[in-house]
Each structure stands twice: as structure tokens, then as C-alpha cells.
PDB file of C-alpha atoms and ligand atoms in Angstrom:
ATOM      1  CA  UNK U1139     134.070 203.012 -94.090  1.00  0.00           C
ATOM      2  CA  UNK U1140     134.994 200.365 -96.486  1.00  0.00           C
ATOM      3  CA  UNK U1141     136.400 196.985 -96.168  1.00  0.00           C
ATOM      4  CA  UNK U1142     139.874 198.012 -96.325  1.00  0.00           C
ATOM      5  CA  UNK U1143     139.401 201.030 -93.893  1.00  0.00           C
ATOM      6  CA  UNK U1144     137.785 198.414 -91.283  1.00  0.00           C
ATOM      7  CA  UNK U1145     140.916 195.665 -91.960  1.00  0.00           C
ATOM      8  CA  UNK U1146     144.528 196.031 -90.351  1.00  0.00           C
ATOM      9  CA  UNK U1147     147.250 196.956 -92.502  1.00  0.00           C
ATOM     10  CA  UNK U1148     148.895 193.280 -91.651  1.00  0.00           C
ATOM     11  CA  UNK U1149     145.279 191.721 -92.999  1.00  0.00           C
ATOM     12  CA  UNK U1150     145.103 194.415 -96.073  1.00  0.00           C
ATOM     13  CA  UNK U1151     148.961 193.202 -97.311  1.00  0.00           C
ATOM     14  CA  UNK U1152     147.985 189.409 -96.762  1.00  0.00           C
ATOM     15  CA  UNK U1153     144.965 189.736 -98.677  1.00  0.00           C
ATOM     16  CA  UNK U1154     146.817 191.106-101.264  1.00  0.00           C
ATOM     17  CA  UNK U1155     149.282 188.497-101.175  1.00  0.00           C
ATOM     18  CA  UNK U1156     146.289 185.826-101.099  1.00  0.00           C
ATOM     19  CA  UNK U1157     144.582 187.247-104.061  1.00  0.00           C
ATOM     20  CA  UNK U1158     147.636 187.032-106.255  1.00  0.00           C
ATOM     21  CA  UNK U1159     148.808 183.556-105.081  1.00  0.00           C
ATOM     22  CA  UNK U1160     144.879 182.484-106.192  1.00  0.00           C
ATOM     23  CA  UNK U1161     143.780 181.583-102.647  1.00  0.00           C
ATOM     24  CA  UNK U1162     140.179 182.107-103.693  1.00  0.00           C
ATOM     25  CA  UNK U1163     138.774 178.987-104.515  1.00  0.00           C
ATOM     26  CA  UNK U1164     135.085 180.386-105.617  1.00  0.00           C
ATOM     27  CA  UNK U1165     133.559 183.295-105.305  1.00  0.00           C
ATOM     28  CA  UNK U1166     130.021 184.472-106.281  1.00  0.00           C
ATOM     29  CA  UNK U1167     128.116 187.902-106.175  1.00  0.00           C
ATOM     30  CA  UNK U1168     124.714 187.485-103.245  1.00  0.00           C
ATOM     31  CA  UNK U1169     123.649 190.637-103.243  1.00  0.00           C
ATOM     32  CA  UNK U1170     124.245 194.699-103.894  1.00  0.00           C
ATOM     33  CA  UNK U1171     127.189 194.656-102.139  1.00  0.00           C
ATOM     34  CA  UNK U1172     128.106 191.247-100.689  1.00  0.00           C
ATOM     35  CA  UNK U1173     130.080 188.059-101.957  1.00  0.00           C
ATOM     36  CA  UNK U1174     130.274 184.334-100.736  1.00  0.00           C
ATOM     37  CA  UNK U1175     133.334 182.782-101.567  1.00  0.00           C
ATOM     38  CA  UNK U1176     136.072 179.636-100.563  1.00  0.00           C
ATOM     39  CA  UNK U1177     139.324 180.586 -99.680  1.00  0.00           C
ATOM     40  CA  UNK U1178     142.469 178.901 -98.859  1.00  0.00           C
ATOM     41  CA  UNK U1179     144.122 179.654 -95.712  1.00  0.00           C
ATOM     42  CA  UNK U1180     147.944 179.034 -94.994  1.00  0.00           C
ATOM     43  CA  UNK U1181     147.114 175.780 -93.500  1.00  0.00           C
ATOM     44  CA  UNK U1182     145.468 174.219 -96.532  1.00  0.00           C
ATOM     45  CA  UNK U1183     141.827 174.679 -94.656  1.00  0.00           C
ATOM     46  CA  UNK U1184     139.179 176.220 -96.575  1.00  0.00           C
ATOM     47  CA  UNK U1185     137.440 178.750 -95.096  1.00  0.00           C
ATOM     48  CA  UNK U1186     133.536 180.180 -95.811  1.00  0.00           C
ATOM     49  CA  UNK U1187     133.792 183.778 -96.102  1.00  0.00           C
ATOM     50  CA  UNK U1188     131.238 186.265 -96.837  1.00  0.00           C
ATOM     51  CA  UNK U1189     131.506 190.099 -97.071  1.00  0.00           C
ATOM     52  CA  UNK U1190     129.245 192.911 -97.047  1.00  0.00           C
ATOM     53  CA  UNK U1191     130.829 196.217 -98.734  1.00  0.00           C
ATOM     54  CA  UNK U1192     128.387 198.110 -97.507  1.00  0.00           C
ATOM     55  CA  UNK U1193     128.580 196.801 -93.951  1.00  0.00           C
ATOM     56  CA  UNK U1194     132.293 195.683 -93.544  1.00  0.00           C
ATOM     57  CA  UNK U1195     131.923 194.944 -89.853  1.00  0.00           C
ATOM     58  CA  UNK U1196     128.477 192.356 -90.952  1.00  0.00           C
ATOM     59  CA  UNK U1197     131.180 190.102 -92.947  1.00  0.00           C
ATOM     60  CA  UNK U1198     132.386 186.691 -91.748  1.00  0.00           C
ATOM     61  CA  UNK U1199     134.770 184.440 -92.115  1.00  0.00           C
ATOM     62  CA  UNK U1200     135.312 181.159 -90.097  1.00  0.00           C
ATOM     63  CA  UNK U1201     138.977 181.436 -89.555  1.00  0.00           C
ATOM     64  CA  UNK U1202     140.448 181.657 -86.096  1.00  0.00           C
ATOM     65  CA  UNK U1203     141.332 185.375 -86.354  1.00  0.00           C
ATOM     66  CA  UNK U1204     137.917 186.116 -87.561  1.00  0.00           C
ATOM     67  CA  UNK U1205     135.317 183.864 -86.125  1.00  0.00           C
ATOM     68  CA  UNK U1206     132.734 185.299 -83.802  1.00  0.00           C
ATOM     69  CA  UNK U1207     134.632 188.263 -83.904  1.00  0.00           C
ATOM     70  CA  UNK U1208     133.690 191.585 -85.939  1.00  0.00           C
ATOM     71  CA  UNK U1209     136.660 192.399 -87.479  1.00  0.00           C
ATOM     72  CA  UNK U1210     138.073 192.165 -91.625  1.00  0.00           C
ATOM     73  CA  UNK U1211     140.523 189.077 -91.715  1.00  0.00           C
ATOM     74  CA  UNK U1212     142.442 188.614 -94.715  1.00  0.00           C
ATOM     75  CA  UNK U1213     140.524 186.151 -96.252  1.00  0.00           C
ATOM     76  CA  UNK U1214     137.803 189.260 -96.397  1.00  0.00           C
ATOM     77  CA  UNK U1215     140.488 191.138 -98.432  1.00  0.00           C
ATOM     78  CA  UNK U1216     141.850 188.514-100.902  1.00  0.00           C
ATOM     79  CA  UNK U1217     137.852 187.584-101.732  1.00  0.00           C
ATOM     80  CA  UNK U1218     137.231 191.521-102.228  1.00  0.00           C
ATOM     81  CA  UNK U1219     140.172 192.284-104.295  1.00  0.00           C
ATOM     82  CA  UNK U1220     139.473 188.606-106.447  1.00  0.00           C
ATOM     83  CA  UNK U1221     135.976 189.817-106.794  1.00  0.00           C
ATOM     84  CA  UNK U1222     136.889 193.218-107.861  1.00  0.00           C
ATOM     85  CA  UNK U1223     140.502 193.462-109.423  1.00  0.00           C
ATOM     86  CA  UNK U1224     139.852 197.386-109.545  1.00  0.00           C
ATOM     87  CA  UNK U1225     139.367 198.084-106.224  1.00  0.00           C
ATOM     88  CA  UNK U1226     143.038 196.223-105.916  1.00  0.00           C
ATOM     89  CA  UNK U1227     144.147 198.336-108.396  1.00  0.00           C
ATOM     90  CA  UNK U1228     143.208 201.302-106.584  1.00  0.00           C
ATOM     91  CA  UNK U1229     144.323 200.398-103.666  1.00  0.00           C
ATOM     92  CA  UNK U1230     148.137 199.779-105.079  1.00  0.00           C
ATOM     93  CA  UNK U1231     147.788 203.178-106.725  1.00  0.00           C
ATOM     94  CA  UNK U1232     146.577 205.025-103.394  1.00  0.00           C
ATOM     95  CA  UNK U1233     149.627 203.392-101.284  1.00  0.00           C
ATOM     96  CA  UNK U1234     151.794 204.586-104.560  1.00  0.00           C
ATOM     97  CA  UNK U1235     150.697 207.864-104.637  1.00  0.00           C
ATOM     98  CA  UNK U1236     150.893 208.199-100.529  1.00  0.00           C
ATOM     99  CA  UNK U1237     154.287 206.994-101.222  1.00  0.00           C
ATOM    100  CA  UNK U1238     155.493 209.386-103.635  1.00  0.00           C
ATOM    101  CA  UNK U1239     154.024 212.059-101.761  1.00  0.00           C
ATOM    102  CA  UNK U1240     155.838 210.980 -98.335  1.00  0.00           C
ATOM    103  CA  UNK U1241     159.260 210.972-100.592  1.00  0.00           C
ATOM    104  CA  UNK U1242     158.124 214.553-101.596  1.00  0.00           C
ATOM    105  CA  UNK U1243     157.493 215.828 -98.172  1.00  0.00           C
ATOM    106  CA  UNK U1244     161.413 214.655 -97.108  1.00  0.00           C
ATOM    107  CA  UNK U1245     162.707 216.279 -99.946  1.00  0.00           C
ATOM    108  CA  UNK U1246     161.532 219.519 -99.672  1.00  0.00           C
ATOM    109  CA  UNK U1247     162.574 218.874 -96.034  1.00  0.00           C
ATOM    110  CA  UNK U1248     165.931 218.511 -96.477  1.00  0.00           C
ATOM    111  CA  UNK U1249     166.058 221.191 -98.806  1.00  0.00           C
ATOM    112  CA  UNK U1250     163.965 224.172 -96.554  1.00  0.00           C
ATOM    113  CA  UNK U1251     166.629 222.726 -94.326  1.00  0.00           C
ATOM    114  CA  UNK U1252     169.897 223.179 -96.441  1.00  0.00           C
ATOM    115  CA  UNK U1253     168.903 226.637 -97.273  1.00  0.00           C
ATOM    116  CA  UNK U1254     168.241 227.700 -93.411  1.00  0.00           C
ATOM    117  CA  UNK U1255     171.463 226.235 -93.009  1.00  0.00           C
ATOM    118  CA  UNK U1256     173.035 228.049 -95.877  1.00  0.00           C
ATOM    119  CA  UNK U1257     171.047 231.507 -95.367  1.00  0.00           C
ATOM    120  CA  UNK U1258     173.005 231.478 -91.694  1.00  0.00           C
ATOM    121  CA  UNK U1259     176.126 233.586 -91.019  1.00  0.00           C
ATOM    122  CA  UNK U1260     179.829 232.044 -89.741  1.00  0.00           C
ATOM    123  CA  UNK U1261     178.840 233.345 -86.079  1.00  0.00           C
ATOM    124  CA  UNK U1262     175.158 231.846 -86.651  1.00  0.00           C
ATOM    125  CA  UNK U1263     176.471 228.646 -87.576  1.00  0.00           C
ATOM    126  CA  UNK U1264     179.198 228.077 -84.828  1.00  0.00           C
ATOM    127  CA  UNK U1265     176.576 229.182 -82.285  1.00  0.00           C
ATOM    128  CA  UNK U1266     174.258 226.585 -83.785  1.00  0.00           C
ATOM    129  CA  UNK U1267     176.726 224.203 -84.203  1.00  0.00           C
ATOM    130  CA  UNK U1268     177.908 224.445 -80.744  1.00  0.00           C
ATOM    131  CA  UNK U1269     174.472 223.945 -79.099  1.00  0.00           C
ATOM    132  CA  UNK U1270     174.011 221.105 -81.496  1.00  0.00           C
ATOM    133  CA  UNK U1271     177.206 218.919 -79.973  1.00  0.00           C
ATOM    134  CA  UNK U1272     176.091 219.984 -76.501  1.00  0.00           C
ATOM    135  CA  UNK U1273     172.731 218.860 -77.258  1.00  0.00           C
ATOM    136  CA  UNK U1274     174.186 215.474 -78.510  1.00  0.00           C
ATOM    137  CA  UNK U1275     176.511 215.064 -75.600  1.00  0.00           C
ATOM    138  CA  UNK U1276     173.637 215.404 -73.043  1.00  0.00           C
ATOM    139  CA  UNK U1277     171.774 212.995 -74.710  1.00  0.00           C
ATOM    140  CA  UNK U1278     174.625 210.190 -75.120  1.00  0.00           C
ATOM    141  CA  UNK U1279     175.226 211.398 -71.280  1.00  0.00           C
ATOM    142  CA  UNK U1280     171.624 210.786 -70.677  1.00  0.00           C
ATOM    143  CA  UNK U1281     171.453 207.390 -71.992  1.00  0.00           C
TER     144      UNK U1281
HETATM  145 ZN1  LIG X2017     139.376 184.727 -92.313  1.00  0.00          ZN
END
């Protein structure tokens, strides 16, 4: 599991937002797979943050969210993604692609569901029809 698999989606979009507003004040490589780095929080506080690729849950971060705790705070995110622009990258393309697909899935939805709809007879369709507004009715009943 990597960084952005251990972070919440709220702390994932932040960090993005951090990284392109240039919230990371300094950053250097420590190790394999870890960085120390300075970021800027909303507050104007600078916060120490460390992170371990390898070991999401090991990184740390002295923010309020993320202090003592073992979780990936955004400050985690916007030093990973300023450290390595690709993995950013990557990330944008995934949600793209995840995206696109989603889009894909309703389509072809809507039309397996046009042609059921359209491969029914008249008698078919007012039977169908008919349940449908009794359906609706017991539910606006219901509420
Ligand atoms: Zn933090």
C-alpha cells in the first residue's frame, strides 16, 4: 500500500492542491524511499514532515490532523507529489482514466436499457409502464 492508498481522498485532493500552490518549502531525499521536507499549512505554520514510501503508516507530520497519529495528512501528499511530479502525474491520469471508464459504464447503461425498452411489445410496455407508476405512487405514498 502506498502513500496515496493509506491517505483519505479529502487529504489526497489537498495535497494536490498544496503541491501546485508551492506549499513545500524544502524538501530533501533521506533515504531509499523517504523524504524530509517544510511545508506550509493553511495557517501560515510550517510543519516538519517526513515520509516513508515504503512504510506510509511510519511517516510524520506535526500538524494537528497528523501528530501522534498514524495516518497520511496532506502535507504527506503535497511533499510526495513535489518530490516526485510523476507519481502526481499518474495519479491525475488514474482518476482520468477511472473517470472515463465510469462515463463508459452509464452509457452502455442507458443504452442496454433503451434497447430492452425498445425490444418490448405495446402490451409489454403498458404492463411495465403500469407497475412502474404504481411503484412510484407507493413510494411518494410511503414518504
Ligand atoms: Zn500534516
Amino acid at each position: 500500500m502506498g502513500l496515496i492508498e493509506a491517505a483519505s481522498g479529502n487529504s489526497v485532493w489537498k495535497g494536490v492542491d498544496y503541491c501546485d500552490e508551492k506549499k513545500v518549502v524544502s524538501w530533501k531525499k533521506v533515504g531509499e524511499s523517504e523524504y524530509s521536507g517544510v511545508v506550509s499549512g493553511s495557517n501560515k505554520k510550517l510543519y516538519d514532515v517526513h515520509i516513508d514510501k515504503a512504510h506510509p503508516r511510519k511517516s510524520t507530520c506535526n500538524c494537528p490532523f497528523a501528530e501522534g497519529r498514524r495516518v497520511v495528512c496532506k502535507h504527506m501528499i503535497a511533499l510526495y507529489f513535489t518530490a516526485e511530479p510523476q507519481a502526481k502525474d499518474d495519479f491525475l491520469k488514474e482518476v482520468e482514466k477511472w473517470e472515463a471508464e465510469e462515463e463508459q459504464r452509464e452509457q452502455e447503461h442507458y443504452e442496454d436499457l433503451e434497447k430492452y425498452v425498445k425490444s418490448l411489445s405495446k402490451a409489454e410496455l403498458q404492463t411495465q409502464l403500469l407497475d412502474a407508476l404504481i411503484q412510484l405512487e407507493e413510494r411518494r405514498n410511503w414518504w
